Coordinates of C-alpha atoms (C1' of nucleotides) in Angstrom, one line a residue:
Chain A
X16 CA 95.6 77.0 101.8
X17 CA 98.3 79.8 101.9
X18 CA 96.5 83.0 100.7
X19 CA 99.7 84.8 100.1
X20 CA 100.8 82.3 97.9
X21 CA 97.2 82.2 96.2
X22 CA 97.1 85.7 95.6
X23 CA 100.7 85.4 94.1
X24 CA 99.6 82.6 91.5
X25 CA 96.5 84.1 90.3
X26 CA 98.9 86.5 89.0
X27 CA 99.9 84.2 86.7
X28 CA 96.9 83.2 84.3
X29 CA 96.1 87.1 84.5
X30 CA 99.3 88.0 82.9
X31 CA 99.1 84.8 80.4
X32 CA 96.1 86.8 78.9
X33 CA 98.7 89.8 78.0
X34 CA 100.8 92.5 79.8
X35 CA 99.4 94.3 82.9
X36 CA 100.2 97.1 84.7
X37 CA 101.0 97.2 88.5
X38 CA 97.5 99.0 89.2
X39 CA 95.6 96.4 86.8
X40 CA 97.1 93.1 88.6
X41 CA 96.1 94.9 92.1
X42 CA 92.6 96.0 90.9
X43 CA 92.0 92.2 89.6
X44 CA 93.5 90.7 92.5
X45 CA 91.6 93.2 94.7
X46 CA 94.4 93.8 96.9
X47 CA 96.1 97.2 97.3
X48 CA 99.1 98.2 95.2
X49 CA 101.8 97.8 97.6
X50 CA 100.7 94.1 98.1
X51 CA 100.8 93.5 94.5
X52 CA 104.0 95.1 94.2
X53 CA 105.8 92.8 96.5
X54 CA 104.1 89.8 95.1
X55 CA 105.1 90.9 91.5
X56 CA 108.7 91.2 92.7
X57 CA 108.8 88.1 94.3
X58 CA 107.9 86.2 91.2
X59 CA 110.2 88.5 89.4
X60 CA 113.0 87.3 91.5
X61 CA 111.9 83.9 90.6
X62 CA 112.1 84.7 86.7
X63 CA 108.3 83.9 86.3
X64 CA 107.1 87.4 85.7
X65 CA 109.5 89.7 83.3
X66 CA 109.0 93.8 83.5
X67 CA 109.0 95.3 80.1
X68 CA 110.7 98.6 79.4
X69 CA 107.0 100.3 79.9
X70 CA 107.0 99.1 83.4
X71 CA 104.2 96.8 82.6
X72 CA 104.6 93.2 83.7
X73 CA 104.6 89.6 81.3
X74 CA 105.3 85.9 81.9
X75 CA 108.8 85.5 82.2
X76 CA 111.5 83.0 80.6
X77 CA 111.8 80.7 83.6
X78 CA 108.1 79.8 83.1
X79 CA 109.4 78.3 79.7
X80 CA 112.3 76.7 80.8
X81 CA 110.7 75.0 83.5
X82 CA 107.7 73.7 81.5
X83 CA 110.7 72.5 79.0
X84 CA 112.5 70.8 81.7
X85 CA 109.5 68.9 83.0
X86 CA 109.1 67.6 79.8
X87 CA 112.3 66.3 79.3
X88 CA 112.5 64.6 82.9
X89 CA 109.2 63.1 82.0
X90 CA 109.3 59.3 82.2
X91 CA 106.9 58.0 79.8
X92 CA 107.7 54.5 80.0
X93 CA 107.6 54.6 83.8
X94 CA 104.0 56.3 83.5
X95 CA 102.5 54.3 81.0
X96 CA 104.1 50.7 82.0
X97 CA 101.2 50.2 84.6
X98 CA 98.1 51.3 82.3
X99 CA 99.9 48.9 79.9
X100 CA 100.1 45.9 82.2
X101 CA 96.2 46.7 83.2
X102 CA 95.2 46.6 79.3
X103 CA 97.4 43.3 78.9
X104 CA 95.8 41.9 82.4
X105 CA 92.3 42.8 80.8
X106 CA 92.8 41.8 77.3
X107 CA 95.5 39.0 77.7
X108 CA 97.2 40.4 74.2
X109 CA 100.4 41.8 73.9
X110 CA 101.0 45.7 74.2
X111 CA 103.5 47.9 72.7
X112 CA 104.9 51.5 73.6
X113 CA 106.9 53.1 71.1
X114 CA 108.0 56.8 70.4
X115 CA 109.5 58.7 67.3
X116 CA 113.0 59.6 67.0
X117 CA 115.1 61.1 64.2
X118 CA 113.4 59.5 61.5
X119 CA 112.6 56.0 63.2
X120 CA 110.2 54.7 65.3
X121 CA 111.3 52.5 68.5
X122 CA 109.9 50.2 70.7
X123 CA 110.4 51.4 74.4
X124 CA 108.0 49.1 76.1
X125 CA 106.3 45.8 75.4
X126 CA 104.0 43.6 77.7
X127 CA 104.0 40.0 76.6
X128 CA 100.8 38.2 76.6
X129 CA 102.2 35.1 78.0
X130 CA 105.8 35.8 79.1
X131 CA 105.7 38.4 81.3
X132 CA 109.3 38.2 82.5
X133 CA 110.4 38.5 78.8
X134 CA 108.7 41.5 78.0
X135 CA 111.8 43.3 77.1
X136 CA 112.6 41.1 74.2
X137 CA 112.4 43.4 71.2
X138 CA 112.7 46.8 73.1
X139 CA 115.1 49.5 71.4
X140 CA 114.3 47.8 67.9
X141 CA 113.1 49.9 64.8
X142 CA 109.4 49.4 63.9
X143 CA 108.4 48.5 60.3
X144 CA 107.6 51.9 59.9
X145 CA 106.0 51.4 56.9
X146 CA 103.0 49.2 58.5
X147 CA 103.0 49.1 61.9
X148 CA 100.0 51.1 63.7
X149 CA 102.6 52.8 66.4
X150 CA 104.3 54.1 63.3
X151 CA 101.4 55.7 61.7
X152 CA 100.2 57.3 64.7
X153 CA 103.6 58.7 65.4
X154 CA 104.2 60.0 61.8
X155 CA 100.5 60.9 61.4
X156 CA 101.3 63.8 63.8
X157 CA 104.6 65.3 62.2
X158 CA 104.4 68.6 60.7
X159 CA 103.3 68.2 57.2
X160 CA 106.6 68.8 55.3
X161 CA 108.5 66.7 57.8
X162 CA 105.8 63.9 57.2
X163 CA 106.1 63.8 53.6
X164 CA 109.8 64.2 53.7
X165 CA 109.9 60.9 55.7
X166 CA 107.5 59.1 53.9
X167 CA 109.1 60.0 50.7
X168 CA 112.5 58.6 52.1
X169 CA 111.3 55.2 53.0
X170 CA 111.3 51.8 51.6
X171 CA 108.1 50.0 51.3
X172 CA 109.1 46.2 51.5
X173 CA 106.0 44.1 50.6
X174 CA 106.0 42.0 54.0
X175 CA 102.5 40.8 53.0
X176 CA 99.9 41.5 49.9
X177 CA 98.3 44.0 52.4
X178 CA 101.7 45.9 53.3
X179 CA 101.4 49.7 52.6
X180 CA 102.7 49.7 49.1
X181 CA 104.3 53.0 48.2
X182 CA 104.5 56.6 49.8
X183 CA 101.1 58.1 48.3
X184 CA 99.2 55.4 49.9
X185 CA 100.9 55.7 53.3
X186 CA 100.7 59.2 53.1
X187 CA 96.9 58.6 52.5
X188 CA 96.6 56.3 55.4
X189 CA 98.6 58.9 57.7
X190 CA 96.2 61.3 57.0
X191 CA 93.1 58.8 57.8
X192 CA 95.0 58.0 61.1
X193 CA 95.3 61.5 61.7
X194 CA 91.9 62.2 61.6
X195 CA 90.1 59.3 63.4
X196 CA 93.1 59.2 66.0
X197 CA 93.9 55.8 66.1
X198 CA 95.3 53.2 63.7
X199 CA 95.5 49.5 62.9
X200 CA 97.5 47.3 61.2
X201 CA 95.6 44.4 59.8
X202 CA 98.1 41.5 58.3
X203 CA 100.6 44.5 56.8
X204 CA 103.7 42.9 58.7
X205 CA 102.7 39.5 59.3
X206 CA 99.9 37.7 57.3
X207 CA 98.5 36.4 60.6
X208 CA 98.9 39.6 62.9
X209 CA 96.6 42.3 63.6
X210 CA 97.2 45.5 66.0
X211 CA 95.4 48.2 66.8
X212 CA 96.9 51.4 68.1
X213 CA 96.4 54.9 70.3
X214 CA 98.3 58.1 70.3
X215 CA 99.5 59.4 73.6
X216 CA 99.6 62.9 73.8
X217 CA 102.1 65.1 75.8
X218 CA 101.5 68.0 78.0
X219 CA 102.1 70.3 74.9
X220 CA 99.3 68.5 73.1
X221 CA 101.5 66.8 70.6
X222 CA 101.8 62.9 70.1
X223 CA 104.6 62.0 72.3
X224 CA 104.1 58.3 72.1
X225 CA 102.3 55.4 70.8
X226 CA 100.7 52.3 72.1
X227 CA 99.2 49.2 70.5
X228 CA 97.7 45.9 71.0
X229 CA 98.5 42.9 69.0
X230 CA 97.1 39.4 68.4
X231 CA 97.7 36.5 66.0
X232 CA 94.6 35.7 63.9
X233 CA 94.6 32.4 65.5
X234 CA 93.5 33.7 68.8
X235 CA 91.1 36.5 67.9
X236 CA 89.9 37.7 64.6
X237 CA 90.4 40.9 63.3
X238 CA 87.0 42.0 64.4
X239 CA 87.5 41.1 68.0
X240 CA 90.5 42.7 68.3
X241 CA 89.0 45.9 66.9
X242 CA 86.2 45.4 69.1
X243 CA 89.0 46.7 71.8
X244 CA 89.2 50.1 70.5
X245 CA 87.4 52.1 72.9
X246 CA 89.2 50.2 76.0
X247 CA 92.6 51.1 74.2
X248 CA 91.8 54.9 73.5
X249 CA 90.4 55.2 77.0
X250 CA 94.0 53.9 78.2
X251 CA 95.7 56.2 75.9
X252 CA 93.9 59.1 77.3
X253 CA 94.2 58.3 80.9
X254 CA 98.1 57.9 80.2
X255 CA 98.3 61.3 78.4
X256 CA 96.0 62.8 81.1
X257 CA 98.8 61.6 83.9
X258 CA 101.6 62.7 81.6
X259 CA 99.9 66.3 81.5
X260 CA 99.3 66.2 85.0
X261 CA 95.9 67.2 85.2
X262 CA 94.4 67.1 88.4
X263 CA 92.9 64.0 89.7
X264 CA 90.5 63.2 92.3
X265 CA 91.2 66.3 94.1
X266 CA 88.4 68.9 94.3
X267 CA 89.1 71.4 96.6
X268 CA 86.9 74.6 97.0
X269 CA 87.9 78.0 97.2
X270 CA 89.8 78.0 94.0
X271 CA 89.5 81.1 91.9
X272 CA 86.6 80.4 89.5
X273 CA 88.9 80.6 86.3
X274 CA 90.3 77.4 86.8
X275 CA 89.8 76.0 83.2
X276 CA 90.8 72.8 81.7
X277 CA 93.3 72.4 79.6
X278 CA 93.7 74.2 76.5
X279 CA 95.6 71.6 74.8
X280 CA 94.2 70.5 71.4
X281 CA 93.1 66.7 70.5
X282 CA 92.2 64.9 73.7
X283 CA 89.1 66.8 74.2
X284 CA 86.7 64.2 73.5
Chain B
X10 CA 110.0 90.0 99.3
X11 CA 107.4 87.6 100.4
X12 CA 108.7 84.5 102.1
X13 CA 106.0 82.5 101.6
X14 CA 105.7 83.0 98.1
X15 CA 109.5 82.9 97.7
X16 CA 109.2 79.2 99.3
X17 CA 106.3 78.1 97.4
X18 CA 108.2 79.3 93.9
X19 CA 111.4 77.6 95.2
X20 CA 109.3 74.3 94.8
X21 CA 109.1 74.6 91.1
X22 CA 112.4 74.4 89.8
X23 CA 112.8 71.9 92.1
X24 CA 110.1 69.7 91.1
X25 CA 111.3 70.2 87.2
X26 CA 113.9 68.0 87.9
X27 CA 111.8 65.0 88.7
X28 CA 108.8 63.9 90.7
X29 CA 109.6 64.5 94.7
X30 CA 107.9 63.5 97.7
X31 CA 106.6 65.6 100.3
X32 CA 109.4 64.8 102.7
X33 CA 111.9 65.7 100.1
X34 CA 110.4 68.9 99.4
X35 CA 110.2 70.0 102.9
X36 CA 113.8 69.1 103.5
X37 CA 115.2 70.6 100.3
X38 CA 113.2 74.0 101.5
X39 CA 114.3 73.7 105.2
X40 CA 110.7 73.9 106.5
X41 CA 108.7 71.4 108.3
X42 CA 106.3 69.0 106.4
X43 CA 103.1 70.7 107.2
X44 CA 104.7 73.9 105.7
X45 CA 105.7 72.2 102.7
X46 CA 102.4 70.4 102.5
X47 CA 100.4 73.6 102.5
X48 CA 102.7 75.2 100.0
X49 CA 102.3 72.2 98.0
X50 CA 98.4 72.0 98.3
X51 CA 98.0 76.0 96.9
X52 CA 100.5 75.3 94.1
X53 CA 98.1 72.0 93.4
X54 CA 95.0 73.9 93.3
X55 CA 96.3 76.1 90.9
X56 CA 97.2 73.4 88.6
X57 CA 101.2 74.3 88.5
X58 CA 101.6 70.9 90.5
X59 CA 100.6 67.3 90.1
X60 CA 100.1 64.7 92.4
X61 CA 100.6 61.2 91.1
X62 CA 99.5 58.2 92.3
X63 CA 102.5 57.4 94.3
X64 CA 101.4 60.4 96.3
X65 CA 104.7 62.0 94.8
X66 CA 104.5 65.9 93.3
X67 CA 105.3 66.6 89.8
X68 CA 105.1 69.7 87.7
X69 CA 101.6 70.0 86.6
X70 CA 99.7 70.8 83.1
X71 CA 98.6 74.5 84.0
X72 CA 102.3 75.2 83.5
X73 CA 102.3 74.2 79.9
X74 CA 99.3 75.6 79.3
X75 CA 100.4 79.1 80.7
X76 CA 103.8 79.1 79.0
X77 CA 101.6 78.3 75.6
X78 CA 99.4 81.1 76.1
X79 CA 102.0 83.4 77.0
X80 CA 103.9 82.6 73.7
X81 CA 100.8 83.1 71.6
X82 CA 100.0 86.2 73.0
X83 CA 103.6 87.8 72.5
X84 CA 103.5 90.9 70.5
X85 CA 106.8 90.3 68.3
X86 CA 106.3 93.2 66.3
X87 CA 105.4 95.6 69.2
X88 CA 108.2 94.5 71.1
X89 CA 110.8 94.5 68.3
X90 CA 109.7 97.7 66.6
X91 CA 111.4 100.3 69.1
X92 CA 115.0 98.0 68.8
X93 CA 114.2 98.4 64.5
X94 CA 113.6 102.1 64.8
X95 CA 116.6 102.7 67.2
X96 CA 118.8 100.7 64.6
X97 CA 117.2 102.7 61.7
X98 CA 118.2 105.8 63.5
X99 CA 122.0 104.4 64.0
X100 CA 122.5 103.3 60.5
X101 CA 120.0 105.1 58.4
X102 CA 119.2 102.1 56.6
X103 CA 116.0 100.1 55.7
X104 CA 115.2 97.5 58.5
X105 CA 112.9 94.5 58.2
X106 CA 111.1 92.3 60.3
X107 CA 109.9 89.1 59.0
X108 CA 108.3 85.7 60.2
X109 CA 107.8 82.1 58.7
X110 CA 104.5 80.8 58.0
X111 CA 103.1 77.8 56.2
X112 CA 105.7 77.7 53.5
X113 CA 106.2 81.4 53.4
X114 CA 108.5 84.1 54.7
X115 CA 106.3 87.1 55.1
X116 CA 107.3 90.6 56.1
X117 CA 105.8 92.0 59.3
X118 CA 107.4 95.3 60.0
X119 CA 109.8 97.8 57.9
X120 CA 111.3 100.9 59.0
X121 CA 112.4 103.0 56.1
X122 CA 115.6 104.0 54.8
X123 CA 116.2 107.9 55.5
X124 CA 117.8 107.8 52.1
X125 CA 116.0 109.0 49.1
X126 CA 116.7 105.2 47.5
X127 CA 114.2 102.9 48.7
X128 CA 113.5 99.3 48.0
X129 CA 110.6 97.5 47.1
X130 CA 108.9 95.6 49.8
X131 CA 105.5 95.9 51.7
X132 CA 104.5 94.5 54.8
X133 CA 102.5 91.5 54.6
X134 CA 104.0 90.5 51.3
X135 CA 106.1 87.2 50.7
X136 CA 109.4 87.5 50.5
X137 CA 111.9 86.3 47.8
X138 CA 112.3 83.3 49.7
X139 CA 115.5 81.7 47.8
X140 CA 117.7 84.8 48.4
X141 CA 116.5 86.7 51.2
X142 CA 118.6 87.0 54.3
X143 CA 115.4 86.9 56.9
X144 CA 114.4 83.6 54.7
X145 CA 117.3 82.0 55.0
X146 CA 117.4 82.6 58.8
X147 CA 114.0 81.2 59.3
X148 CA 114.0 78.4 56.7
X149 CA 117.9 77.6 58.6
X150 CA 115.9 76.7 62.0
X151 CA 113.5 74.4 60.5
X152 CA 114.0 70.6 61.5
X153 CA 115.8 69.3 58.9
X154 CA 113.4 67.2 56.9
X155 CA 110.9 70.0 56.7
X156 CA 114.0 72.6 55.8
X157 CA 114.5 70.1 52.6
X158 CA 111.0 69.4 52.0
X159 CA 110.6 73.2 51.4
X160 CA 113.9 73.9 49.7
X161 CA 112.9 70.9 47.2
X162 CA 109.5 72.2 46.5
X163 CA 110.5 75.7 45.7
X164 CA 111.2 77.4 42.4
X165 CA 114.6 79.2 41.8
X166 CA 114.6 82.3 40.0
X167 CA 117.6 84.0 38.7
X168 CA 116.7 87.5 39.7
X169 CA 120.4 88.0 39.3
X170 CA 123.6 86.1 38.4
X171 CA 124.3 86.0 42.1
X172 CA 120.6 84.4 43.1
X173 CA 120.6 81.0 44.4
X174 CA 120.7 78.4 41.6
X175 CA 119.0 75.4 43.0
X176 CA 117.8 73.6 46.0
X177 CA 121.3 71.9 46.8
X178 CA 122.9 75.6 46.8
X179 CA 120.5 76.4 49.0
X180 CA 120.4 73.9 51.7
X181 CA 124.1 74.6 51.5
X182 CA 123.5 78.2 52.4
X183 CA 121.1 77.2 55.1
X184 CA 123.5 75.0 56.7
X185 CA 125.9 77.4 56.5
X186 CA 123.6 80.4 57.9
X187 CA 122.7 77.8 60.7
X188 CA 126.3 77.6 62.1
X189 CA 127.2 81.1 61.9
X190 CA 123.9 82.7 63.2
X191 CA 123.3 85.1 60.6
X192 CA 122.8 85.9 57.0
X193 CA 123.2 88.1 54.4
X194 CA 122.3 88.5 50.4
X195 CA 124.6 90.3 48.2
X196 CA 122.7 91.3 45.1
X197 CA 120.8 88.1 44.9
X198 CA 117.8 89.6 44.4
X199 CA 118.4 92.9 42.8
X200 CA 121.8 93.6 41.4
X201 CA 122.5 96.7 43.6
X202 CA 121.1 95.8 46.8
X203 CA 122.6 93.9 49.9
X204 CA 121.1 93.0 53.1
X205 CA 122.6 91.7 56.1
X206 CA 120.4 89.5 58.9
X207 CA 120.0 88.1 62.3
X208 CA 117.7 85.9 64.0
X209 CA 114.9 86.5 66.8
X210 CA 115.2 83.8 69.4
X211 CA 111.8 83.2 71.4
X212 CA 111.2 81.9 74.8
X213 CA 111.5 78.4 73.5
X214 CA 114.8 79.1 72.1
X215 CA 113.7 78.4 68.6
X216 CA 113.7 81.2 65.8
X217 CA 110.5 82.8 65.7
X218 CA 111.4 85.9 63.7
X219 CA 114.3 87.4 61.6
X220 CA 115.5 90.9 61.0
X221 CA 117.3 92.5 58.5
X222 CA 119.3 95.8 57.5
X223 CA 119.1 96.5 53.5
X224 CA 121.2 99.1 51.7
X225 CA 121.9 99.9 47.7
X226 CA 125.4 99.8 46.8
X227 CA 125.2 103.4 45.7
X228 CA 124.7 104.3 49.3
X229 CA 127.1 101.9 51.3
X230 CA 129.5 99.1 49.7
X231 CA 128.8 95.5 50.9
X232 CA 131.8 96.0 52.9
X233 CA 130.7 98.5 54.9
X234 CA 127.2 97.1 55.3
X235 CA 128.7 94.0 56.5
X236 CA 131.0 95.7 59.3
X237 CA 127.1 96.8 60.7
X238 CA 126.9 92.7 61.5
X239 CA 127.9 93.0 65.4
X240 CA 125.4 95.9 65.9
X241 CA 122.6 93.9 64.1
X242 CA 123.5 90.9 66.0
X243 CA 123.4 92.8 69.2
X244 CA 119.9 94.3 68.6
X245 CA 118.5 90.8 67.4
X246 CA 119.9 89.5 70.9
X247 CA 118.4 92.6 72.5
X248 CA 114.7 91.7 71.2
X249 CA 115.6 88.0 71.9
X250 CA 116.0 89.1 75.5
X251 CA 112.8 91.0 75.8
X252 CA 111.1 88.4 74.0
X253 CA 112.0 85.5 76.4
X254 CA 111.6 88.1 79.4
X255 CA 115.2 88.4 80.5
X256 CA 115.5 86.2 84.0
X257 CA 118.0 86.8 86.9
X258 CA 119.4 83.5 88.2
X259 CA 118.3 81.3 85.5
X260 CA 121.0 80.3 82.7
X261 CA 119.5 79.4 79.6
X262 CA 121.2 77.2 77.5
X263 CA 122.4 79.6 74.7
X264 CA 122.0 79.0 70.9
X265 CA 124.5 76.6 69.3
X266 CA 126.1 79.4 68.1
X267 CA 129.3 80.4 69.6
X268 CA 127.8 83.7 70.7
X269 CA 128.3 84.4 74.1
X270 CA 125.8 85.0 76.6
X271 CA 123.9 88.2 76.4
X272 CA 125.1 90.8 78.7
X273 CA 122.4 91.6 81.0
X274 CA 122.5 95.0 82.3
X275 CA 122.1 96.0 86.0
X276 CA 119.5 94.7 88.1
X277 CA 116.1 96.8 87.3
X278 CA 116.2 99.1 90.0
Chain C
dC11 C1' 103.7 125.4 85.3
dG12 C1' 100.3 122.5 87.6
dA13 C1' 97.4 118.6 88.0
dG14 C1' 97.1 114.0 87.8
dA15 C1' 98.5 109.1 87.6
dC16 C1' 101.5 105.6 88.7
dG17 C1' 104.8 103.3 91.1
dT18 C1' 107.2 103.3 95.5
dT19 C1' 108.9 103.6 100.3
dG20 C1' 108.5 103.0 105.7
dC21 C1' 105.7 101.9 109.2
dA22 C1' 102.1 99.9 113.1
dC23 C1' 98.8 96.3 113.3
dA24 C1' 96.8 91.9 113.2
dA25 C1' 96.4 88.5 110.0
dT26 C1' 98.6 84.5 108.5
dA27 C1' 102.2 81.3 107.9
dT28 C1' 104.9 78.5 110.7
dG29 C1' 106.7 74.6 113.6
dC30 C1' 104.9 71.4 116.8
dA31 C1' 103.1 67.1 118.6
dA32 C1' 100.1 63.7 117.7
dC33 C1' 97.3 60.9 114.7
dG34 C1' 96.6 57.3 111.1
dG35 C1' 97.4 54.3 107.1
dC36 C1' 100.6 51.7 104.8
dC37 C1' 104.2 48.8 103.9
dA38 C1' 108.0 45.7 105.2
dT39 C1' 110.2 43.4 108.3
dT40 C1' 110.0 39.9 112.4
Chain D
dA25 C1' 99.7 37.4 111.6
dA26 C1' 101.4 41.2 114.5
dT27 C1' 104.6 45.4 115.1
dG28 C1' 107.5 49.2 114.0
dG29 C1' 109.0 52.3 111.0
dC30 C1' 107.8 55.6 107.7
dC31 C1' 105.4 59.1 105.6
dG32 C1' 101.5 61.9 105.0
dT33 C1' 97.8 64.8 107.4
dT34 C1' 95.5 67.6 111.3
dG35 C1' 94.7 71.2 114.9
dC36 C1' 96.3 74.7 117.6
dA37 C1' 99.4 78.6 119.9
dT38 C1' 102.8 81.6 118.7
dA39 C1' 105.0 85.3 116.8
dT40 C1' 106.6 86.3 112.4
dT41 C1' 105.0 87.8 108.1
dG42 C1' 102.0 90.3 105.2
dT43 C1' 98.8 93.9 105.0
dG44 C1' 96.9 98.3 104.2
dC45 C1' 97.7 103.1 104.5
dA46 C1' 99.3 107.4 103.8
dA47 C1' 103.0 110.2 102.1
dC48 C1' 106.5 110.7 98.5
dG49 C1' 109.0 110.9 94.1
dT50 C1' 108.5 110.4 89.2
dC51 C1' 106.8 111.1 84.6
dT52 C1' 103.0 112.7 81.4
dC53 C1' 99.6 115.4 79.7
dG54 C1' 97.2 119.6 79.4

DNA sequence: CGAGACGTTGCACAATATGCAACGGCCATT
DNA sequence: AATGGCCGTTGCATATTGTGCAACGTCTCG
């Protein structure tokens, strides 16, 4: 491991706590001022560190730009797909992946239980937003005012007697979903079809997608389907971990002791 | 400048474009594979880089955690205050700083006018949200559904004949404010008081605060006050730049307003 | 006006990063 | 099933590169 780079990178979490002077940095790194200066200069040249008027250092804009760019470059579908396929393999049921976009919830991937070749059949189509498990999960994570605004702007078609009847009922359901961290649709869209779904958390901790497992009553009862919940949640967490880029099976020694786990909300079970 | 660190940091923007293999990194850095490997390992140990199953590298979770932590540690008031004081010095008028929080807009700083006539406002107190320039600026940047939800949930007191009359008028005003990148309140709260305000953009590009200059008619006419607009906007940009940590060669996407990129003063030497 | 604190510079030394060459696993091709 | 090529990984000798030191400059405070 490169000592120089190691030291330089150790500066970042240090500055994340708040602005620090050259000497403070040097002291906490246990190196001489001149060394710290050169490291900080290099970080500065790359925009990762910014120098205030009072000459103290802070984290810089490039850091945010990088994080943002990385999120945008994230290929949710590509990363999730193997997991979804594995889940389909184990359960045999149809697996969906969906995202929220501009007031709509759309499927972006689907693994069909019996016809793997035709699994893109309905991708891109909007979901039955008032009843689908994935829709509930995605809407439940929106900020409160937006959530209410969307809910109140929707139609509530009575697909079945179990469909969500109105905005009030929908908002109550969203609150429940938000609390429990998973969602289901038991015959709310088509009488004989049930789904169980879980949220996918992105690097920033917010729900960036949702997945669900669907099966008709004739294959498994709702009860049996709900029994898959732990498995589904575990899959969702695994995908989330991969999206966020949490260290996998690599445990190298000699890392600075302060390497604490992510500070993102939610997924910390 | 430290060559080793320089090379290591050059990897980050490269990975921000998307996942890359060891060899791709080595090639683009123009170093040998073994060197690139060591650099990547160091980055990995610090969590800035994540290794996918296919062994390609991506930016890691720690980057997001750092960015988030840095935003939270930002002391908007502390950074803005000198600029606000300078603006007050030049204009002589009252300068306000405000943020949006949970459906309310509150003042978090204020530099009093040097004229005897002062206006009523207090730090920590909610702003007259339907008319104040800072409120318009902050609400105008909210996502559309939330903005509408908030606007429709408000009361519209007729402080004066020029007060915003209803939600429709308010939303129209917000749209205008959003487009033009500044806001004013001409006698909407108190008959004889005018304000001109500008938004403060945070590191993530969103409006994180707003500032305004206020003066009573008896001191300056509305026209004269509006003439201060360029100065106010420049101040707001300067604060924004400092909040973001101005970077050297990084070209940030500017706000949708036609505002030309800020002129960064010479290298800090 | 002087003392102290803090950031900055140039330099000599050796510690540290570098490139090389060889190894090993994996996949696709024959 | 065998083989060649691709890619990541390792150990090592070399000298490039980073390091600590001491002195200087500047600013603030007593």
